[in-house]
Amino acid sequence: MVHLLEDSPLTAPLPAVVTELGRLFADAGHELSLVGGPVRDLFLGRSSPDLDFTTDADPDQIIAVIRRWSDAFWEIGREFGTIGLRKASFTIEVTTYRAEAYEPSSRKPVVAFGTNLEDDLLRRDFTINAMALRLPSLELVDPYGGVKDLHAGLLRTPGAPSSSFSDDPLRMMRAARFASQLGVEVAPEVRDAMTAMAERITIISAERVRDELIKLINGAHPRRGVDLMVSTGLADHVLPEVPALRLEMDEHHRHKDVYQHSLTVLEQACALETDDDGAVPAPDFALRFAALMHDVGKPATRRFEPTGAVSFRHHDVVGAKLTAKRMKTLRFDNDTIKAVARLVELHMRFYGYGEAGWTDSAVRRYVSDAGLQLERLHRLTRSDVTTRNRRKAERLAFAYDDLENRIAALAEQEELASIRPDLDGEDIMKLLGIRPGPVVGRAYRFLLEERMEHGPHTREAAESKLRVWWAGQPEAGDES
């Protein structure tokens, strides 16, 4: 199907660099088309600084055309036929027509260059990405019905789904990601192929899987994406802790559906992201992923008590360890791993406050233990309330309001975000006449505990407490 762009229901303007580059290639005797996501986004009213093009020119010919026009270019993807460049605020990739496939046991694609646009589009992942704009004529090339599928909210593959996923198994993750980002439904044949071929995702590198997972979690409808991964078995290989949440219910249904609860918490956490105050701007991966993973320790800790109740003791601590382990396997950076694991570990801490009033000391510890994750922890804890009992939900919300007010009140008096002892290491050594070593650390921890328990002291009071503590230490009589 080929028709003029002017006859198509586009809702976003076409950047001038697109037609400008098209004329350059045409003048050099080459074909050039805007392709894939940027074309799809034109119909969705979205613009992107990243533009993908395909051409009959080989990498050397591409460079010859863009060398003087681009602000900078690079050849990192040359072996795959791709030349990258930057023009103004746009990042651009121009790729020679190609077809690629994976060997059954390989993580790397085998690339073969093609000769025409239609064949190149056939190898694309989904029909909504298998559309192109010929340049500079602005003809829309849509041989597989991408526009129709986009308007129908349907995700299909240009060819047989099994062939598409065999060529690149990561496309199964992309299907789940598009379900999250665009809210599309996956065609039955695509779902069936994902289910039959889910294990093939294991040949893809952890880094590529991680990147798709981040995009999925940060999408507008992450619940859809996660549920698609779980229902097709893809999550069994990528994120097995999540499908494990589908605990077999006992005949008396003495605990809630942990899997559906976790998806609801994920949705509620997304709704609590705040762009207005900048505390947790949307989308926030750490908050969202912690919401999804917060109960992954429950399958390993579920116990049926003699009373008939079901318990999940220490599932927060177990869940934090499982989450950190999974994120390491997926090659997440250490800071993100620590942030998410900390949130999972602390997500139950508040319930002690709701059951019995906390001292100022307990509030300080809550803030100190949360550290930089405090704002996320506020939102995760509130999101974890999914009870249908309105009175219980209101009671928990009131209790957390009270805790936040307590934190705010103490913060006006103290620097809660960075609680430190009233004396530092140099002060300790000078006062006690000791050298650097383990004793200084013990003294520091004693003063920190005092600070947590009783709030800030005057310098004189802190020195007095330290002298009393020191008098009871075995090293007090040693040579300084």
XYZ file of C-alpha atoms in Angstrom:
480
model
C 0.000 0.000 0.000
C 1.464 3.353 -1.047
C -0.268 6.705 -0.773
C 0.649 10.320 -0.251
C 1.385 11.590 3.236
C -1.040 14.477 2.694
C -3.903 11.941 2.468
C -3.002 10.315 5.788
C -4.442 11.268 9.202
C -1.184 12.442 10.740
C -1.359 14.435 13.956
C 2.295 15.491 14.384
C 4.445 17.736 12.182
C 7.334 16.298 10.191
C 10.724 17.753 11.224
C 12.426 19.754 8.489
C 15.603 17.662 8.776
C 13.652 14.664 7.436
C 12.843 16.154 4.035
C 16.219 17.908 3.910
C 18.061 14.609 4.325
C 15.728 12.987 1.792
C 16.698 15.538 -0.840
C 20.405 14.962 -0.153
C 20.072 11.229 -0.782
C 17.880 11.752 -3.851
C 20.418 14.178 -5.316
C 23.087 11.513 -4.798
C 20.971 8.940 -6.631
C 19.888 6.915 -3.568
C 16.565 5.964 -2.004
C 15.822 7.089 1.533
C 12.805 6.489 3.772
C 11.878 7.446 7.307
C 10.928 4.173 8.948
C 9.688 2.439 12.089
C 8.873 4.163 15.351
C 9.187 7.753 14.075
C 6.549 7.050 11.413
C 4.263 5.348 13.930
C 4.643 8.299 16.290
C 3.553 10.728 13.581
C 0.132 9.041 13.671
C 0.076 9.146 17.460
C 0.784 12.862 17.611
C 4.195 12.327 19.181
C 7.555 13.640 18.072
C 10.936 12.108 18.809
C 14.484 13.490 18.688
C 15.587 10.034 17.451
C 14.951 9.417 13.747
C 15.502 6.136 11.879
C 15.988 5.932 8.118
C 16.584 3.101 5.686
C 18.274 3.320 2.283
C 19.651 1.347 -0.648
C 23.027 3.055 -0.081
C 25.790 1.053 1.603
C 27.637 2.470 4.651
C 30.389 4.104 2.564
C 27.797 5.780 0.344
C 25.810 6.907 3.397
C 28.901 8.589 4.849
C 29.627 10.271 1.525
C 26.147 11.872 1.591
C 26.009 12.968 5.227
C 29.662 13.799 5.967
C 29.389 17.549 5.379
C 25.706 17.906 6.302
C 25.817 16.324 9.765
C 27.164 17.999 12.871
C 28.902 14.731 13.768
C 28.697 11.091 12.685
C 29.893 7.725 13.971
C 30.372 4.234 12.550
C 29.765 2.026 15.585
C 26.997 0.102 13.792
C 28.752 -0.170 10.437
C 28.844 -3.998 10.471
C 25.038 -3.924 10.738
C 24.803 -1.363 7.949
C 24.067 1.532 10.319
C 25.688 4.965 10.370
C 24.724 7.267 13.233
C 24.807 11.039 13.114
C 23.662 14.151 14.883
C 22.000 17.146 13.246
C 20.891 20.029 15.471
C 18.880 18.415 18.301
C 18.203 15.193 16.392
C 19.962 11.860 16.717
C 19.700 10.024 13.417
C 20.459 6.500 12.234
C 20.630 5.590 8.555
C 20.694 1.866 7.813
C 21.167 -0.037 4.576
C 18.189 -2.212 3.582
C 18.706 -5.460 5.431
C 17.375 -8.698 6.825
C 18.693 -10.161 10.039
C 18.203 -13.373 11.975
C 19.567 -15.174 14.999
C 21.164 -18.591 14.871
C 19.309 -20.946 17.238
C 21.945 -20.680 19.990
C 23.422 -17.251 19.238
C 22.958 -13.904 20.967
C 24.106 -11.947 17.913
C 22.187 -11.387 14.687
C 23.488 -12.527 11.327
C 23.077 -9.582 8.968
C 22.353 -9.728 5.249
C 21.813 -6.523 3.298
C 18.643 -6.228 1.211
C 17.837 -4.464 -2.030
C 14.384 -2.906 -1.605
C 12.185 -1.161 0.933
C 9.325 -3.690 0.991
C 11.629 -6.570 1.928
C 13.222 -4.402 4.592
C 9.807 -3.651 6.098
C 8.940 -7.349 6.163
C 11.749 -8.012 8.649
C 10.424 -5.358 11.072
C 9.009 -6.461 14.413
C 5.366 -5.334 14.171
C 3.094 -3.900 11.497
C 2.801 -0.582 13.343
C 6.583 -0.285 12.946
C 6.637 -1.626 9.380
C 5.578 1.662 7.792
C 7.837 4.052 5.911
C 7.776 7.492 4.313
C 9.628 7.642 1.018
C 11.668 10.829 0.804
C 11.506 13.464 -0.357
C 8.186 12.554 -2.063
C 6.413 11.853 1.269
C 4.750 8.665 0.039
C 3.508 6.451 2.865
C 4.485 2.821 2.318
C 2.327 0.515 4.442
C 2.257 -2.959 2.863
C 1.220 -4.803 6.047
C -1.625 -2.613 7.338
C 0.233 -0.775 10.097
C -2.064 2.264 10.033
C -5.160 0.070 10.303
C -3.646 -1.894 13.224
C -2.570 1.294 14.955
C -6.090 2.708 14.840
C -7.483 -0.651 15.978
C -4.993 -0.805 18.857
C -3.782 -4.215 17.669
C -0.249 -5.602 17.684
C 0.540 -7.946 14.781
C 3.710 -9.020 12.983
C 4.282 -8.380 9.247
C 4.915 -12.079 8.635
C 4.395 -15.181 10.730
C 4.939 -14.367 14.439
C 7.024 -17.506 14.906
C 9.415 -16.373 12.166
C 9.603 -12.869 13.590
C 10.373 -14.086 17.115
C 12.811 -16.670 15.822
C 14.691 -13.941 13.979
C 14.912 -11.822 17.130
C 13.460 -13.239 20.374
C 13.712 -9.815 22.020
C 10.661 -8.902 19.967
C 8.581 -10.861 22.478
C 9.720 -8.419 25.156
C 8.942 -5.565 22.783
C 5.400 -6.878 22.397
C 4.939 -6.614 26.157
C 6.614 -3.201 26.124
C 4.245 -1.881 23.436
C 1.295 -3.251 25.394
C 2.533 -1.069 28.249
C 3.529 2.013 26.285
C 0.674 2.159 23.777
C -2.059 0.189 25.518
C -2.467 -2.054 22.458
C -3.941 -5.548 22.461
C -1.745 -8.376 21.225
C -3.228 -10.400 18.376
C -4.086 -14.005 19.345
C -1.516 -15.496 16.967
C 1.171 -13.247 18.432
C 0.256 -14.266 21.976
C 0.295 -17.932 20.961
C 3.759 -17.599 19.429
C 5.066 -15.823 22.519
C 3.735 -18.638 24.677
C 5.249 -21.348 22.500
C 8.624 -19.618 22.130
C 9.046 -17.917 25.515
C 12.126 -19.937 26.443
C 13.966 -18.543 23.410
C 14.314 -15.196 25.226
C 17.159 -16.817 27.180
C 19.544 -16.419 24.232
C 19.229 -12.621 24.444
C 21.767 -10.720 26.537
C 20.697 -9.587 30.003
C 21.427 -5.972 29.103
C 19.001 -5.938 26.151
C 16.292 -7.631 28.205
C 16.846 -5.134 31.027
C 16.470 -2.161 28.701
C 13.136 -3.470 27.380
C 11.958 -4.183 30.930
C 12.710 -0.608 31.988
C 10.699 0.759 29.055
C 7.838 -1.585 29.923
C 7.756 -0.625 33.597
C 7.948 3.066 32.688
C 5.105 2.800 30.161
C 1.646 4.287 30.507
C 0.065 0.863 31.186
C 2.734 -1.262 32.933
C 0.150 -3.659 34.343
C -0.736 -4.750 30.807
C 2.866 -5.363 29.907
C 3.674 -7.328 33.058
C 0.509 -9.415 32.792
C 1.324 -10.276 29.170
C 4.802 -11.428 30.197
C 3.335 -13.595 32.948
C 0.441 -15.089 30.952
C 2.714 -16.101 28.036
C 5.438 -17.558 30.255
C 7.968 -14.942 29.213
C 8.304 -13.747 32.813
C 9.275 -17.284 33.890
C 12.610 -16.662 32.175
C 12.994 -12.903 32.676
C 11.406 -12.153 36.048
C 10.389 -15.498 37.625
C 9.713 -13.957 41.037
C 6.588 -12.262 39.649
C 4.715 -15.298 38.265
C 5.671 -17.067 41.503
C 3.329 -14.618 43.251
C 0.369 -16.557 41.843
C 0.155 -18.556 45.053
C -2.216 -21.481 45.148
C -5.143 -20.362 47.252
C -6.197 -22.548 50.166
C -9.818 -23.647 50.263
C -10.732 -20.961 52.793
C -8.995 -18.126 50.850
C -7.213 -16.949 53.960
C -4.957 -14.503 52.098
C -5.426 -12.172 49.154
C -4.272 -12.910 45.606
C -0.675 -11.708 45.934
C -0.092 -11.439 42.183
C -3.137 -9.303 41.448
C -2.442 -7.288 44.603
C 1.084 -6.525 43.329
C -0.246 -5.359 39.964
C -2.713 -3.085 41.741
C 0.057 -1.658 43.928
C 2.058 -0.977 40.755
C -0.861 0.940 39.246
C -1.472 2.894 42.448
C 2.223 3.786 42.728
C 2.155 5.191 39.187
C -0.806 7.357 40.160
C 1.145 8.803 43.107
C 4.119 9.988 41.079
C 4.287 13.774 41.324
C 5.508 16.125 38.654
C 4.302 19.255 40.436
C 6.676 19.178 43.419
C 9.433 17.230 41.680
C 9.716 14.767 44.578
C 9.110 11.635 42.488
C 8.634 12.745 38.868
C 6.901 10.339 36.496
C 7.814 7.832 35.305
C 9.953 6.655 38.211
C 11.385 3.193 37.600
C 12.639 2.597 41.140
C 9.227 3.282 42.688
C 7.347 1.291 40.072
C 9.654 -1.723 40.161
C 9.660 -1.759 43.955
C 5.859 -1.721 43.848
C 5.846 -4.734 41.525
C 8.462 -6.634 43.552
C 7.520 -5.638 47.098
C 5.899 -8.980 47.960
C 8.196 -11.385 46.076
C 9.381 -12.755 49.417
C 5.915 -14.126 50.222
C 6.065 -17.456 48.347
C 9.175 -18.474 50.305
C 7.817 -17.343 53.675
C 4.162 -18.442 53.521
C 3.170 -20.475 56.569
C -0.187 -21.899 57.632
C -0.448 -21.291 61.357
C -2.192 -23.685 63.815
C -4.862 -21.017 64.274
C -5.765 -21.267 60.592
C -4.187 -17.930 59.709
C -1.575 -17.501 56.979
C 1.654 -15.675 57.763
C 4.503 -14.280 55.673
C 7.033 -13.433 58.368
C 10.094 -11.512 57.197
C 8.909 -11.516 53.585
C 10.153 -7.936 53.332
C 13.761 -8.914 54.105
C 13.610 -12.037 51.943
C 11.990 -10.056 49.133
C 14.701 -7.398 49.235
C 17.383 -10.075 48.783
C 15.495 -11.760 45.938
C 14.954 -8.411 44.229
C 18.613 -7.438 44.458
C 19.682 -10.831 43.132
C 17.334 -10.622 40.147
C 18.413 -7.075 39.323
C 22.067 -8.089 39.428
C 21.307 -10.915 37.007
C 19.681 -8.350 34.704
C 22.786 -6.144 34.970
C 21.172 -3.152 36.671
C 23.520 -0.535 38.084
C 24.319 -0.687 41.790
C 22.532 2.542 42.714
C 19.241 1.379 41.202
C 19.576 -2.050 42.813
C 20.177 -0.505 46.231
C 17.262 1.912 45.859
C 14.718 -0.733 44.842
C 15.912 -3.337 47.363
C 15.785 -0.770 50.155
C 12.208 0.127 49.308
C 11.186 -3.533 49.292
C 12.927 -4.064 52.641
C 11.193 -1.094 54.273
C 7.708 -1.375 52.792
C 6.299 -3.045 55.937
C 7.986 -0.766 58.476
C 5.057 1.666 58.670
C 2.603 -0.935 59.936
C 4.215 -0.822 63.354
C 3.293 2.858 63.448
C -0.318 2.148 62.565
C -0.614 -0.417 65.361
C 1.131 1.553 68.089
C 2.283 5.152 68.289
C 5.958 5.722 67.550
C 8.376 7.703 69.677
C 10.323 10.530 68.082
C 13.249 8.120 68.079
C 11.322 5.625 65.913
C 10.358 8.394 63.483
C 13.999 9.454 63.204
C 15.041 5.881 62.459
C 12.367 5.572 59.784
C 13.684 8.673 58.029
C 17.322 7.707 58.507
C 16.829 4.155 57.250
C 14.906 5.370 54.200
C 17.543 7.981 53.405
C 17.250 9.200 49.829
C 14.321 6.828 49.255
C 11.990 8.528 51.750
C 9.707 10.199 49.196
C 9.449 6.959 47.228
C 8.782 5.041 50.443
C 5.907 7.391 51.279
C 4.288 6.572 47.947
C 5.049 2.854 48.022
C 3.551 2.485 51.497
C 0.370 4.314 50.522
C 0.145 2.265 47.307
C 0.315 -0.973 49.298
C -3.176 -0.380 50.708
C -5.527 -2.319 48.426
C -8.121 -3.413 50.957
C -11.796 -3.125 50.002
C -12.596 -2.370 53.626
C -13.158 1.374 53.422
C -12.848 1.918 57.164
C -9.527 0.080 57.310
C -8.190 1.996 54.290
C -9.179 5.320 55.848
C -7.563 4.350 59.148
C -4.274 3.472 57.423
C -4.338 6.673 55.360
C -4.966 8.732 58.486
C -2.098 6.991 60.292
C 0.300 7.660 57.429
C -0.833 11.283 57.233
C 0.023 11.521 60.912
C 3.456 9.967 60.346
C 4.251 12.393 57.545
C 3.154 15.286 59.752
C 5.425 13.988 62.524
C 8.328 13.793 60.084
C 7.659 17.344 58.880
C 7.466 18.662 62.441
C 10.738 17.025 63.460
C 12.373 18.170 60.230
C 11.681 21.768 61.241
C 13.682 21.180 64.425
C 16.352 18.807 63.144
C 18.127 17.872 59.938
C 16.370 14.514 59.645
C 17.604 13.811 56.151
C 21.217 13.721 57.310
C 21.255 12.774 60.963
C 24.764 12.806 62.387
C 26.145 12.461 65.912
C 26.659 15.718 67.766
C 30.452 15.115 67.716
C 32.508 13.936 64.745
C 35.510 11.621 64.647
C 38.036 14.385 65.226
C 36.072 15.627 68.254
C 35.942 12.107 69.683
C 39.664 11.469 69.341
C 40.557 14.864 70.816
C 38.184 14.536 73.770
C 39.189 10.971 74.632
C 42.824 11.323 73.671
C 42.789 8.303 71.398
C 44.173 7.503 67.960
C 42.224 6.450 64.831
C 40.912 2.901 65.109
C 37.904 0.689 65.917
C 37.288 2.464 69.233
C 36.519 5.712 67.412
C 33.906 3.870 65.348
C 32.293 2.445 68.478
C 32.173 5.867 70.089
C 30.677 7.338 66.918
C 27.945 4.679 66.841
C 27.184 5.323 70.520
C 26.689 9.026 69.861
C 24.588 8.291 66.762
C 22.351 6.034 68.855
C 21.990 8.813 71.421
C 21.120 11.262 68.672
C 18.487 8.909 67.271
C 16.985 8.182 70.661
C 16.937 11.639 72.190
C 17.374 14.124 69.354
C 20.085 16.774 69.093
C 22.220 17.624 72.123
C 24.309 20.650 72.985
C 28.014 20.099 72.553
C 28.514 20.090 76.312
C 25.805 17.453 76.822
C 27.225 15.257 74.052
C 30.731 15.482 75.561
C 29.371 14.568 78.977
C 27.560 11.491 77.619
C 30.691 10.425 75.722
C 32.841 10.655 78.874
C 30.365 8.509 80.794
C 30.361 5.947 77.991
C 34.158 5.994 77.780
C 34.545 5.324 81.475
C 32.907 1.958 80.992
C 35.087 0.850 78.064
C 37.993 -1.569 78.597
C 40.312 0.661 76.540
C 39.776 3.644 78.842
C 42.902 2.804 80.870
C 45.097 1.952 77.860
C 47.897 4.113 76.634
C 46.677 6.808 74.303
